[in-house]
Amino acid sequence: MYHTDGKENTCTLQGYLIGAGPSEQILDRSVRKIINGIAFASKIISREVGRISLSDLLGEAGGTNVQGETVQKLDIYSEKIICDAIEKTSSVCCMVSEESEDILSFKDVAKKGDYVLLFDPLDGSSNIDVNISTGTIFSIQKRVTPQGTGTIEDCLQPGSSQVAAGYVLYGASTMLILTLGRGVVGFTLDTSIGEFILSHPRITLGEYPGRAYSVNEGNYPHWSESQKCFIRTLKGLEGGEVYCGTSRYVGSLVADFHRTLFKGGIFAYPADSKNPNGKLRLLYEASPVAMICEQAGGKASTGEGSILDVVPTDLHCRTPVYVGSSSLVDLADSFLSS
Ligand code: P6P
């Protein structure tokens, strides 16, 4: 927000998207509609997250999802709110949701669009009942099949071909972080007017000024020797530099990555003996986070190569994740790829 001639001059998300085309081009109208649809849905999700202990949406829905994770009522609610908002855009040919095993598509042929939306409706929802930040993560890909309902071919694309990626963080404030492939911007929800306002016109990831590493060290016994040695090196326990003198871990990807994006450092979810391919899902967690990280000047690796180059094998395939300041991710690669 900035002031000129005594008047408030705010840029809303809609205003930004209208002017956000690459050079002289206008951003594809369908992409704008999808992002606005996600933003609308996230305002509703934010409202429900903010009053969760007062509503009957708190608690488990019963059963587990395709990931084998306990489903929260708010997971299902969030997925429905997003699907309803996106159906109205008539801009997607299909969707992939963390909460649904199969591809989601709309019955009405008119609803078939040129894009695919891949999303985690409420990441970190197991933290909902203890009032810890959660988030919605999204990735937008251009379809590769010519027309009609989207197929698995439209969904299984590498992160490098994403048209846009972002997340909404339901934290102390609700923020929408977005990349269209030309840098990273941040919007803060002004609840007094119900608008996402441009609050961070250019987000860049520093060379670990924050010097925090973020990993679930409870998994240490299940890590490879290379991974163990990498974390010990970060802490200076191998006799060299103390790369990271601080550890921070929320257990909610959006929150842990958001802190890393703003303060530098490294977030990692390594492979281990329980999760040989890592825990985080490629299509709607690792790929969008990787695009944002690299667009902000950081690096995103599997430990053996760029996350954005990984070709998905199925809708819910997983990958190890190392994202953050380039020099720390390079250090991780030097251990993990050997
Ligand atoms: P752990 C949440 O369930 C999630 O998918 C991510 O948001 C988060 O980074 C990760 O799992 C936390 O996993 O094993 O440390 O609890």
mmCIF file of N, CA, C and O and ligand atoms in Angstrom, residues 69 98 120 123-127 137 215-216 219 249 251-254 256 267 269 274-275 279-281 285, ligand 1:
data_model
loop_
_atom_site.group_PDB
_atom_site.id
_atom_site.type_symbol
_atom_site.label_atom_id
_atom_site.label_comp_id
_atom_site.label_asym_id
_atom_site.label_seq_id
_atom_site.Cartn_x
_atom_site.Cartn_y
_atom_site.Cartn_z
ATOM 1 N N GLU A 69 -3.692 -40.736 5.144
ATOM 2 C CA GLU A 69 -3.753 -39.764 6.243
ATOM 3 C C GLU A 69 -5.185 -39.598 6.723
ATOM 4 O O GLU A 69 -6.131 -39.661 5.931
ATOM 5 N N GLU A 98 -5.236 -33.251 -3.476
ATOM 6 C CA GLU A 98 -4.575 -34.147 -2.526
ATOM 7 C C GLU A 98 -5.569 -35.060 -1.861
ATOM 8 O O GLU A 98 -5.258 -36.165 -1.464
ATOM 9 N N ASP A 120 -3.538 -28.721 -3.118
ATOM 10 C CA ASP A 120 -3.723 -29.311 -1.794
ATOM 11 C C ASP A 120 -4.669 -28.358 -1.069
ATOM 12 O O ASP A 120 -4.260 -27.253 -0.713
ATOM 13 N N ASP A 123 -3.326 -27.875 3.384
ATOM 14 C CA ASP A 123 -2.079 -28.535 3.777
ATOM 15 C C ASP A 123 -1.804 -28.292 5.259
ATOM 16 O O ASP A 123 -1.993 -27.174 5.751
ATOM 17 N N GLY A 124 -1.410 -29.348 5.948
ATOM 18 C CA GLY A 124 -1.104 -29.208 7.374
ATOM 19 C C GLY A 124 -2.346 -29.242 8.248
ATOM 20 O O GLY A 124 -2.336 -28.783 9.391
ATOM 21 N N SER A 125 -3.435 -29.815 7.709
ATOM 22 C CA SER A 125 -4.712 -29.743 8.432
ATOM 23 C C SER A 125 -4.678 -30.485 9.766
ATOM 24 O O SER A 125 -5.498 -30.224 10.640
ATOM 25 N N SER A 126 -3.710 -31.379 9.952
ATOM 26 C CA SER A 126 -3.624 -32.071 11.258
ATOM 27 C C SER A 126 -3.273 -31.064 12.365
ATOM 28 O O SER A 126 -3.407 -31.352 13.540
ATOM 29 N N ASN A 127 -2.833 -29.867 11.956
ATOM 30 C CA ASN A 127 -2.493 -28.830 12.951
ATOM 31 C C ASN A 127 -3.678 -27.936 13.292
ATOM 32 O O ASN A 127 -3.564 -27.035 14.121
ATOM 33 N N ILE A 137 -2.278 -24.921 -1.323
ATOM 34 C CA ILE A 137 -1.193 -24.838 -2.301
ATOM 35 C C ILE A 137 -1.774 -25.136 -3.681
ATOM 36 O O ILE A 137 -2.603 -26.049 -3.822
ATOM 37 N N VAL A 215 13.680 -29.081 9.434
ATOM 38 C CA VAL A 215 13.525 -30.502 9.087
ATOM 39 C C VAL A 215 13.008 -31.224 10.327
ATOM 40 O O VAL A 215 13.258 -30.798 11.458
ATOM 41 N N ASN A 216 12.267 -32.304 10.129
ATOM 42 C CA ASN A 216 11.750 -33.068 11.257
ATOM 43 C C ASN A 216 12.834 -34.024 11.746
ATOM 44 O O ASN A 216 13.003 -35.132 11.199
ATOM 45 N N ASN A 219 12.894 -37.876 12.506
ATOM 46 C CA ASN A 219 13.134 -38.932 11.519
ATOM 47 C C ASN A 219 14.610 -39.319 11.401
ATOM 48 O O ASN A 219 14.956 -40.172 10.576
ATOM 49 N N TYR A 249 10.797 -25.635 13.022
ATOM 50 C CA TYR A 249 9.968 -26.624 12.332
ATOM 51 C C TYR A 249 8.542 -26.569 12.866
ATOM 52 O O TYR A 249 8.317 -26.781 14.050
ATOM 53 N N GLY A 251 5.875 -28.098 11.030
ATOM 54 C CA GLY A 251 5.156 -29.311 10.644
ATOM 55 C C GLY A 251 4.020 -29.020 9.669
ATOM 56 O O GLY A 251 3.153 -29.858 9.431
ATOM 57 N N SER A 252 4.025 -27.809 9.123
ATOM 58 C CA SER A 252 3.069 -27.413 8.097
ATOM 59 C C SER A 252 3.900 -26.836 6.957
ATOM 60 O O SER A 252 4.539 -25.789 7.125
ATOM 61 N N LEU A 253 3.890 -27.522 5.793
ATOM 62 C CA LEU A 253 4.791 -27.124 4.701
ATOM 63 C C LEU A 253 4.678 -25.645 4.366
ATOM 64 O O LEU A 253 5.693 -24.947 4.233
ATOM 65 N N VAL A 254 3.425 -25.155 4.252
ATOM 66 C CA VAL A 254 3.248 -23.764 3.820
ATOM 67 C C VAL A 254 3.916 -22.818 4.817
ATOM 68 O O VAL A 254 4.605 -21.873 4.438
ATOM 69 N N ASP A 256 6.388 -23.544 7.063
ATOM 70 C CA ASP A 256 7.846 -23.718 7.084
ATOM 71 C C ASP A 256 8.508 -23.148 5.834
ATOM 72 O O ASP A 256 9.578 -22.527 5.910
ATOM 73 N N PHE A 267 14.593 -25.565 3.979
ATOM 74 C CA PHE A 267 13.578 -26.508 4.448
ATOM 75 C C PHE A 267 13.821 -27.827 3.730
ATOM 76 O O PHE A 267 14.076 -27.846 2.513
ATOM 77 N N TYR A 269 12.450 -32.041 3.442
ATOM 78 C CA TYR A 269 11.752 -33.254 3.841
ATOM 79 C C TYR A 269 12.437 -34.403 3.090
ATOM 80 O O TYR A 269 12.085 -34.691 1.948
ATOM 81 N N LYS A 274 11.190 -44.995 6.010
ATOM 82 C CA LYS A 274 9.713 -45.132 6.020
ATOM 83 C C LYS A 274 9.132 -44.607 4.719
ATOM 84 O O LYS A 274 8.163 -45.142 4.193
ATOM 85 N N ASN A 275 9.712 -43.530 4.197
ATOM 86 C CA ASN A 275 9.241 -42.909 2.945
ATOM 87 C C ASN A 275 10.407 -42.852 1.969
ATOM 88 O O ASN A 275 11.094 -41.822 1.888
ATOM 89 N N LYS A 279 8.083 -37.717 1.726
ATOM 90 C CA LYS A 279 6.666 -37.688 2.117
ATOM 91 C C LYS A 279 5.865 -36.737 1.247
ATOM 92 O O LYS A 279 4.677 -36.968 0.986
ATOM 93 N N LEU A 280 6.468 -35.637 0.822
ATOM 94 C CA LEU A 280 5.717 -34.578 0.144
ATOM 95 C C LEU A 280 5.394 -34.974 -1.294
ATOM 96 O O LEU A 280 6.205 -35.606 -1.978
ATOM 97 N N ARG A 281 4.192 -34.577 -1.729
ATOM 98 C CA ARG A 281 3.717 -34.958 -3.054
ATOM 99 C C ARG A 281 4.236 -33.972 -4.090
ATOM 100 O O ARG A 281 4.278 -32.753 -3.880
ATOM 101 N N GLU A 285 2.437 -30.123 -4.081
ATOM 102 C CA GLU A 285 3.209 -29.577 -2.963
ATOM 103 C C GLU A 285 4.599 -29.164 -3.452
ATOM 104 O O GLU A 285 4.942 -27.984 -3.490
HETATM 105 P P1 P6P B 1 5.837 -34.644 9.532
HETATM 106 C C1 P6P B 1 1.412 -31.991 6.536
HETATM 107 O O1 P6P B 1 0.782 -33.238 6.813
HETATM 108 C C2 P6P B 1 2.542 -32.280 5.573
HETATM 109 O O2 P6P B 1 2.065 -32.886 4.424
HETATM 110 C C3 P6P B 1 3.276 -30.986 5.254
HETATM 111 O O3 P6P B 1 2.470 -29.876 5.352
HETATM 112 C C4 P6P B 1 4.401 -30.962 6.278
HETATM 113 O O4 P6P B 1 5.566 -30.312 5.807
HETATM 114 C C5 P6P B 1 4.675 -32.439 6.543
HETATM 115 O O5 P6P B 1 3.483 -33.149 6.218
HETATM 116 C C6 P6P B 1 5.040 -32.693 7.996
HETATM 117 O O6 P6P B 1 5.300 -34.073 8.128
HETATM 118 O O7 P6P B 1 6.199 -36.081 9.216
HETATM 119 O O8 P6P B 1 7.054 -33.824 9.906
HETATM 120 O O9 P6P B 1 4.706 -34.481 10.505
#
